[in-house]
């Protein structure tokens, strides 16, 4: 849902702050769902995920219309996980109640911080009070709630980060996603940092924050099943786990990505062009067939971030001996440095290697073979 009420300073996702075309967009999404209905052949849809942008800008009627289109055009399992990303400023008491009466059964709420000074720095549309109110209310109706928290925010001390986590824990939620603030090109945050208005993010502080996060959440029984995701047993995101396990998915809407096991597709990231194209019954989709090397690299990158790790058998059987030996060779130094560990069939990051995971993964990438 490519609309947001205001632009967060750090965000480089695709969205528009002009909500005039919202109803047209809902109709176009329904039409895209129809146009692509044969893509899944007869495979079942296991999860539905409303992402953004900000899907919580949708009215309840619009949400129900979209879900109805999925149901009408696809074979959906009996109790699919249906998640909606929501921002606290959209979650009024009325809206939460309406959502709980809809098929949505999981909320992913963009809290980011419980401190106004962090929220202001990031230009979030909500304040700390709204964060607190919406969580208390959402808990009355939803059992499956996740919140997002951002660490490594300039000026955020370890003590304030700890306070933030403890505040999050006080709601006794079953899932927390947490990301380091990253400075993306062409964002307001980058401009402010370049002009010296905001101090730069500090990798060492972010690493300390990450370690604090892991320690406090693991103590409370959360499983760090993906580097940025912590869930209680039975509450891992089924939708996102499917991405990380290389399952197929269809992404609907501007800038949405799809994957069918061999091809990656992405819709145009422009709302007007998307609307025009769908109106003409043309899918605004570009595709690339992933080479074996691309698939190996993607598998290593995503699997290494999860507790399931990289399967040596999968590497040997799916990619062949060349790739297997290459990985053996490349991972050796990290195993010696105790940043990676091999246990049975699984290659995974150690506690010490977690924060460095993406850098390690890129050293394991295959760049020579095609
Ligand atoms: S609400 Fe989410 S998608 Fe929208 S600008 Fe903020 S971070 Fe980006």
Short mmCIF file of C-alpha atoms and ligand atoms in Angstrom, two decimals:
data_model
loop_
_atom_site.label_atom_id
_atom_site.label_comp_id
_atom_site.label_asym_id
_atom_site.label_seq_id
_atom_site.Cartn_x
_atom_site.Cartn_y
_atom_site.Cartn_z
CA UNK A 1 0.00 0.00 0.00
CA UNK A 2 2.22 2.79 -1.36
CA UNK A 3 0.94 5.70 0.73
CA UNK A 4 2.18 7.28 3.95
CA UNK A 5 0.87 10.26 5.89
CA UNK A 6 4.34 11.77 6.12
CA UNK A 7 7.84 10.80 5.09
CA UNK A 8 10.04 9.35 7.82
CA UNK A 9 13.50 10.89 7.51
CA UNK A 10 15.32 7.59 7.13
CA UNK A 11 12.97 5.86 4.69
CA UNK A 12 13.84 4.96 1.10
CA UNK A 13 10.83 2.73 0.41
CA UNK A 14 8.41 3.56 -2.35
CA UNK A 15 5.42 5.60 -1.17
CA UNK A 16 3.47 8.77 -1.87
CA UNK A 17 2.20 11.22 0.75
CA UNK A 18 -0.65 12.21 -1.55
CA UNK A 19 -3.53 9.90 -0.61
CA UNK A 20 -5.92 11.16 -3.30
CA UNK A 21 -5.52 8.01 -5.40
CA UNK A 22 -6.08 5.58 -2.52
CA UNK A 23 -9.42 4.18 -3.75
CA UNK A 24 -8.09 3.93 -7.33
CA UNK A 25 -5.14 2.03 -5.92
CA UNK A 26 -7.39 -0.43 -4.07
CA UNK A 27 -9.30 -1.10 -7.32
CA UNK A 28 -6.01 -1.53 -9.21
CA UNK A 29 -4.69 -4.00 -6.62
CA UNK A 30 -7.89 -6.00 -7.00
CA UNK A 31 -7.47 -5.96 -10.76
CA UNK A 32 -3.82 -7.06 -10.51
CA UNK A 33 -4.92 -9.92 -8.27
CA UNK A 34 -7.36 -10.95 -10.99
CA UNK A 35 -4.86 -10.54 -13.85
CA UNK A 36 -2.32 -12.75 -12.08
CA UNK A 37 -4.68 -15.40 -10.79
CA UNK A 38 -3.26 -18.18 -12.96
CA UNK A 39 0.35 -17.62 -11.89
CA UNK A 40 0.07 -19.86 -8.86
CA UNK A 41 -1.46 -22.66 -10.94
CA UNK A 42 -3.35 -24.46 -8.22
CA UNK A 43 -0.94 -23.85 -5.36
CA UNK A 44 -2.37 -22.76 -2.07
CA UNK A 45 -1.87 -19.33 -0.55
CA UNK A 46 -0.58 -19.84 3.00
CA UNK A 47 -0.16 -16.24 4.14
CA UNK A 48 -1.32 -12.76 3.18
CA UNK A 49 0.72 -9.72 4.14
CA UNK A 50 -0.30 -6.06 3.86
CA UNK A 51 2.95 -4.11 3.69
CA UNK A 52 3.87 -0.62 2.69
CA UNK A 53 4.09 2.25 2.77
CA UNK A 54 1.39 2.24 5.37
CA UNK A 55 -1.48 -0.22 4.87
CA UNK A 56 -3.23 1.07 7.98
CA UNK A 57 -4.25 4.18 5.99
CA UNK A 58 -6.84 1.87 4.39
CA UNK A 59 -10.43 1.93 5.57
CA UNK A 60 -11.73 -1.36 6.88
CA UNK A 61 -13.99 -1.72 3.82
CA UNK A 62 -10.99 -1.37 1.51
CA UNK A 63 -9.05 -4.01 3.45
CA UNK A 64 -11.98 -6.43 3.27
CA UNK A 65 -12.36 -5.81 -0.48
CA UNK A 66 -8.72 -6.72 -1.09
CA UNK A 67 -8.94 -9.89 1.01
CA UNK A 68 -12.14 -10.83 -0.81
CA UNK A 69 -10.30 -10.51 -4.14
CA UNK A 70 -7.56 -12.83 -2.88
CA UNK A 71 -10.18 -15.35 -1.79
CA UNK A 72 -12.07 -15.14 -5.07
CA UNK A 73 -9.04 -15.57 -7.30
CA UNK A 74 -6.72 -17.88 -5.37
CA UNK A 75 -6.91 -21.08 -3.35
CA UNK A 76 -6.33 -19.89 0.19
CA UNK A 77 -5.77 -22.36 3.05
CA UNK A 78 -8.36 -22.49 5.81
CA UNK A 79 -6.60 -20.41 8.46
CA UNK A 80 -4.02 -18.26 6.69
CA UNK A 81 -1.80 -15.91 8.64
CA UNK A 82 -2.98 -12.42 7.56
CA UNK A 83 -0.71 -9.66 8.75
CA UNK A 84 -1.18 -5.95 8.47
CA UNK A 85 1.60 -3.44 9.04
CA UNK A 86 0.10 -0.54 10.98
CA UNK A 87 1.28 2.75 12.37
CA UNK A 88 0.18 3.81 15.87
CA UNK A 89 -1.43 7.06 14.65
CA UNK A 90 -3.86 5.02 12.51
CA UNK A 91 -4.78 2.60 15.27
CA UNK A 92 -7.70 4.34 16.95
CA UNK A 93 -9.87 2.34 19.34
CA UNK A 94 -12.49 2.11 16.58
CA UNK A 95 -9.99 0.98 13.94
CA UNK A 96 -8.51 -1.73 16.16
CA UNK A 97 -11.97 -3.09 16.89
CA UNK A 98 -12.85 -3.05 13.16
CA UNK A 99 -9.60 -4.81 12.30
CA UNK A 100 -10.30 -7.49 14.87
CA UNK A 101 -13.65 -8.12 13.15
CA UNK A 102 -11.89 -8.48 9.77
CA UNK A 103 -9.87 -11.54 8.64
CA UNK A 104 -6.62 -9.78 9.74
CA UNK A 105 -5.17 -11.93 12.53
CA UNK A 106 -1.70 -10.47 13.02
CA UNK A 107 -0.61 -6.85 13.51
CA UNK A 108 2.89 -5.59 12.88
CA UNK A 109 3.02 -2.16 14.50
CA UNK A 110 5.66 0.41 13.61
CA UNK A 111 6.44 1.66 17.10
CA UNK A 112 10.18 2.27 16.41
CA UNK A 113 10.75 3.96 19.79
CA UNK A 114 8.85 4.77 22.98
CA UNK A 115 10.69 8.12 23.27
CA UNK A 116 9.41 11.30 21.66
CA UNK A 117 12.91 12.62 20.97
CA UNK A 118 13.72 9.57 18.80
CA UNK A 119 10.35 9.71 17.05
CA UNK A 120 10.84 13.40 16.28
CA UNK A 121 14.35 12.87 14.95
CA UNK A 122 13.01 10.19 12.60
CA UNK A 123 9.94 12.31 11.69
CA UNK A 124 7.51 9.54 12.61
CA UNK A 125 3.82 10.53 12.44
CA UNK A 126 3.06 9.29 15.98
CA UNK A 127 4.28 10.16 19.46
CA UNK A 128 5.16 8.00 22.48
CA UNK A 129 1.70 8.40 24.01
CA UNK A 130 0.00 7.09 20.87
CA UNK A 131 2.42 4.14 20.84
CA UNK A 132 1.41 3.24 24.38
CA UNK A 133 -2.33 3.73 23.82
CA UNK A 134 -2.51 1.67 20.66
CA UNK A 135 -0.57 -1.23 22.16
CA UNK A 136 -2.80 -1.39 25.22
CA UNK A 137 -5.87 -1.35 22.99
CA UNK A 138 -4.53 -3.78 20.35
CA UNK A 139 -3.73 -6.32 23.07
CA UNK A 140 -7.41 -6.50 24.02
CA UNK A 141 -8.29 -7.84 20.56
CA UNK A 142 -5.14 -9.42 19.09
CA UNK A 143 -2.94 -12.13 20.47
CA UNK A 144 -0.48 -12.16 17.55
CA UNK A 145 1.20 -8.74 17.64
CA UNK A 146 4.66 -7.76 16.53
CA UNK A 147 6.30 -4.38 16.98
CA UNK A 148 9.24 -2.79 15.17
CA UNK A 149 11.95 -1.02 17.12
CA UNK A 150 14.91 0.92 15.72
CA UNK A 151 18.29 1.10 17.45
CA UNK A 152 21.49 3.00 16.79
CA UNK A 153 19.56 6.29 16.56
CA UNK A 154 21.98 9.24 16.94
CA UNK A 155 21.95 10.38 20.54
CA UNK A 156 20.41 7.16 21.88
CA UNK A 157 22.43 5.95 24.84
CA UNK A 158 22.68 2.31 25.88
CA UNK A 159 20.56 3.16 28.93
CA UNK A 160 17.79 4.68 26.82
CA UNK A 161 17.86 1.71 24.45
CA UNK A 162 17.57 -0.65 27.41
CA UNK A 163 14.64 1.38 28.69
CA UNK A 164 13.03 1.12 25.28
CA UNK A 165 13.37 -2.66 25.24
CA UNK A 166 12.08 -2.97 28.80
CA UNK A 167 9.09 -0.84 27.88
CA UNK A 168 8.44 -3.12 24.89
CA UNK A 169 8.73 -6.19 27.13
CA UNK A 170 6.20 -4.74 29.56
CA UNK A 171 3.42 -5.32 26.98
CA UNK A 172 4.20 -9.06 26.92
CA UNK A 173 4.00 -9.29 23.14
CA UNK A 174 5.02 -12.47 21.32
CA UNK A 175 7.15 -10.90 18.55
CA UNK A 176 9.62 -8.04 18.16
CA UNK A 177 11.47 -6.99 15.00
CA UNK A 178 14.39 -4.65 15.47
CA UNK A 179 16.64 -2.95 12.96
CA UNK A 180 19.67 -0.69 13.08
CA UNK A 181 19.02 2.76 11.72
CA UNK A 182 20.73 2.91 8.36
CA UNK A 183 21.50 6.02 6.40
CA UNK A 184 20.26 5.51 2.87
CA UNK A 185 21.23 7.81 -0.01
CA UNK A 186 18.66 10.43 -1.03
CA UNK A 187 16.94 10.49 2.36
CA UNK A 188 16.40 13.52 4.60
CA UNK A 189 18.47 11.77 7.28
CA UNK A 190 21.47 11.64 4.94
CA UNK A 191 21.12 15.36 4.15
CA UNK A 192 20.89 16.27 7.87
CA UNK A 193 23.95 14.18 8.68
CA UNK A 194 25.93 15.60 5.75
CA UNK A 195 25.05 19.13 6.90
CA UNK A 196 26.07 18.32 10.48
CA UNK A 197 22.54 18.93 11.80
CA UNK A 198 22.33 15.37 13.14
CA UNK A 199 25.37 13.35 14.24
CA UNK A 200 26.16 10.31 12.11
CA UNK A 201 25.11 6.83 13.17
CA UNK A 202 27.86 4.92 14.92
CA UNK A 203 28.39 1.24 14.04
CA UNK A 204 29.97 0.46 17.38
CA UNK A 205 26.99 1.89 19.26
CA UNK A 206 24.63 -0.05 16.98
CA UNK A 207 26.54 -3.24 17.73
CA UNK A 208 26.27 -2.58 21.48
CA UNK A 209 22.54 -1.95 21.06
CA UNK A 210 22.16 -5.19 19.12
CA UNK A 211 23.96 -7.15 21.84
CA UNK A 212 21.78 -5.57 24.55
CA UNK A 213 18.71 -6.45 22.49
CA UNK A 214 19.72 -10.11 22.10
CA UNK A 215 20.58 -10.48 25.78
CA UNK A 216 17.38 -8.90 27.13
CA UNK A 217 15.02 -10.62 24.71
CA UNK A 218 16.62 -14.05 25.02
CA UNK A 219 16.32 -13.76 28.79
CA UNK A 220 12.56 -13.32 28.30
CA UNK A 221 12.24 -16.45 26.16
CA UNK A 222 12.36 -14.85 22.71
CA UNK A 223 14.07 -16.84 19.96
CA UNK A 224 16.24 -14.81 17.62
CA UNK A 225 15.07 -16.82 14.60
CA UNK A 226 16.29 -14.25 12.08
CA UNK A 227 18.91 -11.60 12.80
CA UNK A 228 16.33 -8.83 13.09
CA UNK A 229 13.43 -10.93 14.35
CA UNK A 230 12.63 -12.30 17.77
CA UNK A 231 9.61 -14.47 18.46
CA UNK A 232 8.16 -16.60 21.17
CA UNK A 233 7.67 -20.28 20.25
CA UNK A 234 4.70 -20.56 17.85
CA UNK A 235 4.78 -16.86 16.93
CA UNK A 236 7.45 -16.66 14.23
CA UNK A 237 6.19 -14.73 11.19
CA UNK A 238 5.03 -17.43 8.78
CA UNK A 239 5.02 -14.96 5.91
CA UNK A 240 8.56 -13.71 6.38
CA UNK A 241 9.90 -17.16 7.20
CA UNK A 242 8.63 -18.22 3.77
CA UNK A 243 10.80 -15.52 2.13
CA UNK A 244 13.83 -16.59 4.09
CA UNK A 245 13.27 -20.22 3.19
CA UNK A 246 13.11 -19.38 -0.51
CA UNK A 247 9.40 -20.12 -0.98
CA UNK A 248 7.40 -18.55 -3.79
CA UNK A 249 5.42 -15.37 -3.37
CA UNK A 250 3.35 -12.92 -5.39
CA UNK A 251 3.72 -9.21 -4.63
CA UNK A 252 0.84 -6.97 -5.68
CA UNK A 253 1.05 -3.18 -6.06
CA UNK A 254 3.66 -0.60 -7.08
CA UNK A 255 7.22 -1.66 -6.27
CA UNK A 256 6.09 -5.08 -4.98
CA UNK A 257 8.43 -8.00 -5.69
CA UNK A 258 7.51 -11.56 -6.63
CA UNK A 259 9.42 -14.83 -6.82
CA UNK A 260 8.34 -18.06 -8.47
CA UNK A 261 11.32 -20.27 -7.63
CA UNK A 262 13.35 -19.29 -10.71
CA UNK A 263 12.30 -15.78 -11.69
CA UNK A 264 12.31 -12.61 -9.64
CA UNK A 265 9.80 -9.94 -10.66
CA UNK A 266 9.24 -6.38 -9.59
CA UNK A 267 6.43 -3.98 -10.31
CA UNK A 268 7.12 -0.43 -11.41
CA UNK A 269 7.77 1.87 -8.44
CA UNK A 270 5.59 4.73 -9.60
CA UNK A 271 1.96 5.00 -8.50
CA UNK A 272 0.62 6.86 -11.56
CA UNK A 273 2.38 4.61 -14.06
CA UNK A 274 1.22 1.56 -12.14
CA UNK A 275 -2.40 2.73 -12.16
CA UNK A 276 -2.27 3.55 -15.87
CA UNK A 277 -0.76 0.22 -16.81
CA UNK A 278 -3.24 -1.84 -14.78
CA UNK A 279 -6.08 0.16 -16.31
CA UNK A 280 -4.83 -0.98 -19.73
CA UNK A 281 -4.67 -4.60 -18.49
CA UNK A 282 -0.87 -4.58 -18.75
CA UNK A 283 1.14 -5.87 -15.80
CA UNK A 284 3.78 -3.25 -14.99
CA UNK A 285 6.22 -6.02 -14.16
CA UNK A 286 9.87 -6.61 -15.01
CA UNK A 287 11.43 -10.00 -14.49
CA UNK A 288 14.83 -11.59 -14.38
CA UNK A 289 15.65 -15.27 -14.41
CA UNK A 290 18.00 -15.99 -11.56
CA UNK A 291 21.18 -17.82 -12.53
CA UNK A 292 22.41 -20.67 -10.36
CA UNK A 293 25.00 -18.29 -8.89
CA UNK A 294 22.30 -15.71 -8.09
CA UNK A 295 20.24 -18.39 -6.35
CA UNK A 296 23.26 -19.67 -4.41
CA UNK A 297 24.16 -16.13 -3.29
CA UNK A 298 20.58 -15.35 -2.25
CA UNK A 299 20.29 -18.62 -0.39
CA UNK A 300 23.54 -18.04 1.52
CA UNK A 301 22.60 -14.43 2.31
CA UNK A 302 19.12 -15.20 3.66
CA UNK A 303 19.73 -18.59 5.25
CA UNK A 304 22.76 -17.37 7.18
CA UNK A 305 20.57 -14.74 8.85
CA UNK A 306 18.26 -17.43 10.25
CA UNK A 307 18.57 -20.04 12.99
CA UNK A 308 18.07 -22.70 10.32
CA UNK A 309 21.37 -21.69 8.72
CA UNK A 310 22.80 -22.93 5.42
CA UNK A 311 22.31 -26.64 4.68
CA UNK A 312 25.46 -28.29 3.35
CA UNK A 313 23.33 -31.01 1.74
CA UNK A 314 21.22 -28.45 -0.07
CA UNK A 315 24.35 -26.70 -1.36
CA UNK A 316 25.78 -30.00 -2.64
CA UNK A 317 22.53 -31.37 -4.10
CA UNK A 318 21.05 -28.21 -5.54
CA UNK A 319 24.13 -26.29 -6.60
CA UNK A 320 26.79 -28.99 -7.06
CA UNK A 321 30.28 -29.86 -5.88
CA UNK A 322 31.90 -26.65 -7.14
CA UNK A 323 29.67 -24.53 -4.94
CA UNK A 324 29.98 -26.91 -2.01
CA UNK A 325 33.77 -26.81 -2.11
CA UNK A 326 33.80 -23.06 -2.64
CA UNK A 327 31.66 -22.58 0.47
CA UNK A 328 33.82 -24.99 2.47
CA UNK A 329 36.86 -23.01 1.49
CA UNK A 330 35.40 -19.53 2.02
CA UNK A 331 33.78 -20.33 5.37
CA UNK A 332 36.90 -21.93 6.85
CA UNK A 333 38.48 -18.71 8.12
CA UNK A 334 35.23 -17.59 9.75
CA UNK A 335 34.81 -20.97 11.43
CA UNK A 336 38.36 -20.63 12.82
CA UNK A 337 37.55 -17.11 14.03
CA UNK A 338 34.40 -18.52 15.71
CA UNK A 339 32.12 -16.24 13.70
CA UNK A 340 30.58 -19.22 11.90
CA UNK A 341 29.95 -22.73 13.17
CA UNK A 342 29.19 -26.03 11.50
CA UNK A 343 26.94 -28.44 13.36
CA UNK A 344 25.84 -31.53 11.43
CA UNK A 345 24.34 -30.35 8.15
CA UNK A 346 24.05 -26.72 9.28
CA UNK A 347 26.40 -23.77 8.76
CA UNK A 348 25.31 -20.79 10.85
CA UNK A 349 26.58 -17.63 12.52
CA UNK A 350 27.69 -17.74 16.14
CA UNK A 351 26.58 -15.18 18.69
CA UNK A 352 29.82 -13.29 18.01
CA UNK A 353 29.21 -13.40 14.24
CA UNK A 354 25.57 -12.25 14.26
CA UNK A 355 26.10 -8.52 13.95
CA UNK A 356 28.64 -9.10 11.15
CA UNK A 357 26.38 -11.57 9.33
CA UNK A 358 25.77 -9.61 6.12
CA UNK A 359 29.47 -8.86 5.67
CA UNK A 360 30.38 -12.51 6.25
CA UNK A 361 27.68 -13.66 3.81
CA UNK A 362 29.03 -11.39 1.09
CA UNK A 363 32.46 -13.03 1.49
CA UNK A 364 30.79 -16.38 0.88
CA UNK A 365 29.16 -15.19 -2.34
CA UNK A 366 30.18 -16.79 -5.58
CA UNK A 367 31.27 -14.19 -8.08
CA UNK A 368 33.30 -16.16 -10.60
CA UNK A 369 31.01 -18.97 -11.82
CA UNK A 370 27.91 -18.24 -13.90
S1 LIG B 1 5.69 4.95 7.54
FE1 LIG B 1 7.08 3.30 6.89
S2 LIG B 1 7.04 3.32 4.63
FE2 LIG B 1 6.11 5.24 5.35
S3 LIG B 1 7.79 6.72 5.31
FE3 LIG B 1 7.70 5.88 7.39
S4 LIG B 1 9.12 4.10 7.36
FE4 LIG B 1 8.69 4.67 5.22
#
